[in-house]
């Protein structure tokens, strides 16, 4: 398998095609946060919305366009973290970021367990230009959670 084929593993293509959490919904939640992110390098764009109840993500939806990597990443994120508590979300975000900066080297079992199918993105870490594509939805999630959290305090 060539590096390029490895980057576009079937599982990534599947997630890009069957978009989990795609289509923005209005959450029935205690607090709501939304974030819009653009990756100008590639033209990827995403709007991600979360609903939080206490420390749990009770709603996670997004809308976006761009390359397969960015769409698959958002799709995977939604499947992994819709319903997760904020601590798990934070750990998963950190693990995914670490995966993107591992230059193609797999992470340890503990973090791979958190990431489940998202470990398929390991090959993307070898292509610095594509790392942003994979991370854009995760940046949107972090920002949306921060906005929702500020909302509850205000
Ligand atoms: Zn892209």
PDB file of C-alpha atoms and ligand atoms in Angstrom:
ATOM      1  CA  UNK A   1       0.000   0.000   0.000  1.00  0.00           C
ATOM      2  CA  UNK A   2       1.435   3.403  -0.939  1.00  0.00           C
ATOM      3  CA  UNK A   3       1.534   6.259   1.543  1.00  0.00           C
ATOM      4  CA  UNK A   4      -1.232   8.032  -0.316  1.00  0.00           C
ATOM      5  CA  UNK A   5      -3.489   4.989  -0.208  1.00  0.00           C
ATOM      6  CA  UNK A   6      -2.726   4.676   3.447  1.00  0.00           C
ATOM      7  CA  UNK A   7      -3.747   8.267   4.010  1.00  0.00           C
ATOM      8  CA  UNK A   8      -7.083   7.700   2.366  1.00  0.00           C
ATOM      9  CA  UNK A   9      -7.895   4.524   4.194  1.00  0.00           C
ATOM     10  CA  UNK A  10     -11.268   3.073   3.396  1.00  0.00           C
ATOM     11  CA  UNK A  11     -12.570   3.845   6.842  1.00  0.00           C
ATOM     12  CA  UNK A  12     -11.894   7.550   6.275  1.00  0.00           C
ATOM     13  CA  UNK A  13     -13.755   7.470   2.980  1.00  0.00           C
ATOM     14  CA  UNK A  14     -16.670   5.712   4.657  1.00  0.00           C
ATOM     15  CA  UNK A  15     -16.965   8.360   7.338  1.00  0.00           C
ATOM     16  CA  UNK A  16     -16.746  11.118   4.739  1.00  0.00           C
ATOM     17  CA  UNK A  17     -19.595   9.520   2.825  1.00  0.00           C
ATOM     18  CA  UNK A  18     -21.855   8.641   5.750  1.00  0.00           C
ATOM     19  CA  UNK A  19     -21.657  11.817   7.762  1.00  0.00           C
ATOM     20  CA  UNK A  20     -22.455  11.262  11.397  1.00  0.00           C
ATOM     21  CA  UNK A  21     -23.975  14.289  13.096  1.00  0.00           C
ATOM     22  CA  UNK A  22     -24.211  16.257   9.870  1.00  0.00           C
ATOM     23  CA  UNK A  23     -26.978  18.863   9.679  1.00  0.00           C
ATOM     24  CA  UNK A  24     -27.186  21.488  12.399  1.00  0.00           C
ATOM     25  CA  UNK A  25     -29.840  20.922  15.038  1.00  0.00           C
ATOM     26  CA  UNK A  26     -31.119  23.280  17.734  1.00  0.00           C
ATOM     27  CA  UNK A  27     -30.175  21.535  20.979  1.00  0.00           C
ATOM     28  CA  UNK A  28     -32.620  21.280  23.838  1.00  0.00           C
ATOM     29  CA  UNK A  29     -29.831  21.784  26.343  1.00  0.00           C
ATOM     30  CA  UNK A  30     -28.898  23.984  29.297  1.00  0.00           C
ATOM     31  CA  UNK A  31     -26.266  25.800  27.276  1.00  0.00           C
ATOM     32  CA  UNK A  32     -25.398  25.955  23.615  1.00  0.00           C
ATOM     33  CA  UNK A  33     -22.199  26.920  21.855  1.00  0.00           C
ATOM     34  CA  UNK A  34     -21.380  27.229  18.189  1.00  0.00           C
ATOM     35  CA  UNK A  35     -18.167  27.732  16.283  1.00  0.00           C
ATOM     36  CA  UNK A  36     -17.339  28.418  12.665  1.00  0.00           C
ATOM     37  CA  UNK A  37     -13.862  27.499  11.426  1.00  0.00           C
ATOM     38  CA  UNK A  38     -12.214  27.872   8.050  1.00  0.00           C
ATOM     39  CA  UNK A  39      -9.093  26.184   6.741  1.00  0.00           C
ATOM     40  CA  UNK A  40      -8.012  28.575   3.998  1.00  0.00           C
ATOM     41  CA  UNK A  41      -5.148  26.325   2.863  1.00  0.00           C
ATOM     42  CA  UNK A  42      -7.551  23.695   1.593  1.00  0.00           C
ATOM     43  CA  UNK A  43     -10.921  25.452   1.533  1.00  0.00           C
ATOM     44  CA  UNK A  44     -12.492  23.384   4.305  1.00  0.00           C
ATOM     45  CA  UNK A  45     -15.236  25.013   6.312  1.00  0.00           C
ATOM     46  CA  UNK A  46     -17.251  23.852   9.280  1.00  0.00           C
ATOM     47  CA  UNK A  47     -19.913  25.115  11.640  1.00  0.00           C
ATOM     48  CA  UNK A  48     -20.218  22.954  14.728  1.00  0.00           C
ATOM     49  CA  UNK A  49     -22.818  23.272  17.468  1.00  0.00           C
ATOM     50  CA  UNK A  50     -22.884  21.646  20.885  1.00  0.00           C
ATOM     51  CA  UNK A  51     -25.484  21.457  23.588  1.00  0.00           C
ATOM     52  CA  UNK A  52     -24.231  20.930  27.136  1.00  0.00           C
ATOM     53  CA  UNK A  53     -26.086  19.701  30.191  1.00  0.00           C
ATOM     54  CA  UNK A  54     -23.913  19.857  33.280  1.00  0.00           C
ATOM     55  CA  UNK A  55     -20.623  18.410  32.083  1.00  0.00           C
ATOM     56  CA  UNK A  56     -22.019  16.292  29.282  1.00  0.00           C
ATOM     57  CA  UNK A  57     -22.314  16.901  25.532  1.00  0.00           C
ATOM     58  CA  UNK A  58     -25.966  16.077  24.937  1.00  0.00           C
ATOM     59  CA  UNK A  59     -26.054  17.354  21.377  1.00  0.00           C
ATOM     60  CA  UNK A  60     -23.360  17.597  18.727  1.00  0.00           C
ATOM     61  CA  UNK A  61     -24.107  18.557  15.154  1.00  0.00           C
ATOM     62  CA  UNK A  62     -22.217  20.170  12.320  1.00  0.00           C
ATOM     63  CA  UNK A  63     -22.424  21.410   8.806  1.00  0.00           C
ATOM     64  CA  UNK A  64     -19.485  21.760   6.518  1.00  0.00           C
ATOM     65  CA  UNK A  65     -17.813  21.356   3.210  1.00  0.00           C
ATOM     66  CA  UNK A  66     -14.329  20.516   2.056  1.00  0.00           C
ATOM     67  CA  UNK A  67     -12.037  17.590   1.403  1.00  0.00           C
ATOM     68  CA  UNK A  68     -12.684  13.989   2.469  1.00  0.00           C
ATOM     69  CA  UNK A  69     -10.237  14.273   5.363  1.00  0.00           C
ATOM     70  CA  UNK A  70     -12.024  17.240   6.921  1.00  0.00           C
ATOM     71  CA  UNK A  71     -15.480  15.764   6.437  1.00  0.00           C
ATOM     72  CA  UNK A  72     -14.483  12.343   7.733  1.00  0.00           C
ATOM     73  CA  UNK A  73     -12.823  13.883  10.749  1.00  0.00           C
ATOM     74  CA  UNK A  74     -15.968  15.845  11.688  1.00  0.00           C
ATOM     75  CA  UNK A  75     -18.077  12.767  11.135  1.00  0.00           C
ATOM     76  CA  UNK A  76     -15.851  10.665  13.380  1.00  0.00           C
ATOM     77  CA  UNK A  77     -15.700  13.316  16.049  1.00  0.00           C
ATOM     78  CA  UNK A  78     -19.502  13.420  16.182  1.00  0.00           C
ATOM     79  CA  UNK A  79     -19.740   9.675  16.527  1.00  0.00           C
ATOM     80  CA  UNK A  80     -17.087   9.551  19.253  1.00  0.00           C
ATOM     81  CA  UNK A  81     -18.169  12.490  21.355  1.00  0.00           C
ATOM     82  CA  UNK A  82     -21.916  12.974  21.063  1.00  0.00           C
ATOM     83  CA  UNK A  83     -23.053  12.013  24.567  1.00  0.00           C
ATOM     84  CA  UNK A  84     -19.554  12.118  26.070  1.00  0.00           C
ATOM     85  CA  UNK A  85     -18.680  13.994  29.236  1.00  0.00           C
ATOM     86  CA  UNK A  86     -16.357  16.981  28.897  1.00  0.00           C
ATOM     87  CA  UNK A  87     -13.398  15.233  30.483  1.00  0.00           C
ATOM     88  CA  UNK A  88     -13.575  12.393  27.937  1.00  0.00           C
ATOM     89  CA  UNK A  89     -14.040  14.946  25.152  1.00  0.00           C
ATOM     90  CA  UNK A  90     -10.945  16.791  26.305  1.00  0.00           C
ATOM     91  CA  UNK A  91      -8.860  13.616  26.533  1.00  0.00           C
ATOM     92  CA  UNK A  92     -10.048  12.497  23.104  1.00  0.00           C
ATOM     93  CA  UNK A  93      -9.219  15.881  21.584  1.00  0.00           C
ATOM     94  CA  UNK A  94      -5.728  15.739  23.079  1.00  0.00           C
ATOM     95  CA  UNK A  95      -5.241  12.181  21.818  1.00  0.00           C
ATOM     96  CA  UNK A  96      -6.342  13.143  18.303  1.00  0.00           C
ATOM     97  CA  UNK A  97      -3.995  16.120  18.289  1.00  0.00           C
ATOM     98  CA  UNK A  98      -1.163  13.876  19.461  1.00  0.00           C
ATOM     99  CA  UNK A  99      -2.016  11.423  16.672  1.00  0.00           C
ATOM    100  CA  UNK A 100      -1.794  14.225  14.101  1.00  0.00           C
ATOM    101  CA  UNK A 101       1.623  15.227  15.380  1.00  0.00           C
ATOM    102  CA  UNK A 102       2.998  11.700  15.712  1.00  0.00           C
ATOM    103  CA  UNK A 103       4.291  11.767  12.109  1.00  0.00           C
ATOM    104  CA  UNK A 104       2.556   8.515  11.318  1.00  0.00           C
ATOM    105  CA  UNK A 105       3.668   6.617  14.411  1.00  0.00           C
ATOM    106  CA  UNK A 106       0.778   4.911  16.235  1.00  0.00           C
ATOM    107  CA  UNK A 107      -0.013   6.082  19.772  1.00  0.00           C
ATOM    108  CA  UNK A 108      -0.109   3.758  22.773  1.00  0.00           C
ATOM    109  CA  UNK A 109      -3.096   1.498  23.442  1.00  0.00           C
ATOM    110  CA  UNK A 110      -4.691   3.780  26.009  1.00  0.00           C
ATOM    111  CA  UNK A 111      -5.094   6.724  23.670  1.00  0.00           C
ATOM    112  CA  UNK A 112      -5.927   4.503  20.713  1.00  0.00           C
ATOM    113  CA  UNK A 113      -8.825   3.067  22.734  1.00  0.00           C
ATOM    114  CA  UNK A 114     -10.179   6.580  23.164  1.00  0.00           C
ATOM    115  CA  UNK A 115      -9.916   7.292  19.450  1.00  0.00           C
ATOM    116  CA  UNK A 116     -11.421   4.040  18.146  1.00  0.00           C
ATOM    117  CA  UNK A 117     -11.868   4.398  14.342  1.00  0.00           C
ATOM    118  CA  UNK A 118     -10.174   7.786  14.396  1.00  0.00           C
ATOM    119  CA  UNK A 119      -6.821   6.000  14.621  1.00  0.00           C
ATOM    120  CA  UNK A 120      -7.276   5.530  10.852  1.00  0.00           C
ATOM    121  CA  UNK A 121      -6.082   9.130  10.574  1.00  0.00           C
ATOM    122  CA  UNK A 122      -2.586   8.164  11.700  1.00  0.00           C
ATOM    123  CA  UNK A 123      -1.281   8.323   8.105  1.00  0.00           C
ATOM    124  CA  UNK A 124      -2.451  11.929   7.738  1.00  0.00           C
ATOM    125  CA  UNK A 125       0.172  12.962  10.290  1.00  0.00           C
ATOM    126  CA  UNK A 126       2.825  12.383   7.642  1.00  0.00           C
ATOM    127  CA  UNK A 127       1.382  15.186   5.512  1.00  0.00           C
ATOM    128  CA  UNK A 128       1.719  18.515   7.320  1.00  0.00           C
ATOM    129  CA  UNK A 129      -0.537  20.227   4.781  1.00  0.00           C
ATOM    130  CA  UNK A 130      -3.401  17.852   5.582  1.00  0.00           C
ATOM    131  CA  UNK A 131      -3.141  17.990   9.358  1.00  0.00           C
ATOM    132  CA  UNK A 132      -5.198  21.190   9.401  1.00  0.00           C
ATOM    133  CA  UNK A 133      -7.909  19.417   7.424  1.00  0.00           C
ATOM    134  CA  UNK A 134      -8.136  16.726  10.074  1.00  0.00           C
ATOM    135  CA  UNK A 135      -7.998  19.168  12.980  1.00  0.00           C
ATOM    136  CA  UNK A 136     -10.470  21.837  11.851  1.00  0.00           C
ATOM    137  CA  UNK A 137     -13.537  20.097  13.306  1.00  0.00           C
ATOM    138  CA  UNK A 138     -11.740  19.446  16.599  1.00  0.00           C
ATOM    139  CA  UNK A 139     -10.799  23.127  16.826  1.00  0.00           C
ATOM    140  CA  UNK A 140     -14.442  23.977  16.180  1.00  0.00           C
ATOM    141  CA  UNK A 141     -15.501  21.602  18.952  1.00  0.00           C
ATOM    142  CA  UNK A 142     -13.086  23.101  21.463  1.00  0.00           C
ATOM    143  CA  UNK A 143     -14.258  26.608  20.597  1.00  0.00           C
ATOM    144  CA  UNK A 144     -17.955  25.662  20.699  1.00  0.00           C
ATOM    145  CA  UNK A 145     -17.533  24.073  24.143  1.00  0.00           C
ATOM    146  CA  UNK A 146     -15.684  27.162  25.398  1.00  0.00           C
ATOM    147  CA  UNK A 147     -18.502  29.405  24.149  1.00  0.00           C
ATOM    148  CA  UNK A 148     -21.172  27.201  25.711  1.00  0.00           C
ATOM    149  CA  UNK A 149     -19.310  27.184  29.026  1.00  0.00           C
ATOM    150  CA  UNK A 150     -18.983  30.981  29.026  1.00  0.00           C
ATOM    151  CA  UNK A 151     -22.728  31.127  28.374  1.00  0.00           C
ATOM    152  CA  UNK A 152     -23.582  29.249  31.575  1.00  0.00           C
ATOM    153  CA  UNK A 153     -21.383  31.526  33.664  1.00  0.00           C
ATOM    154  CA  UNK A 154     -22.844  34.720  32.246  1.00  0.00           C
TER     155      UNK A 154
HETATM  156 ZN1  LIG B   1      -8.931  19.779   3.518  1.00  0.00          ZN
END
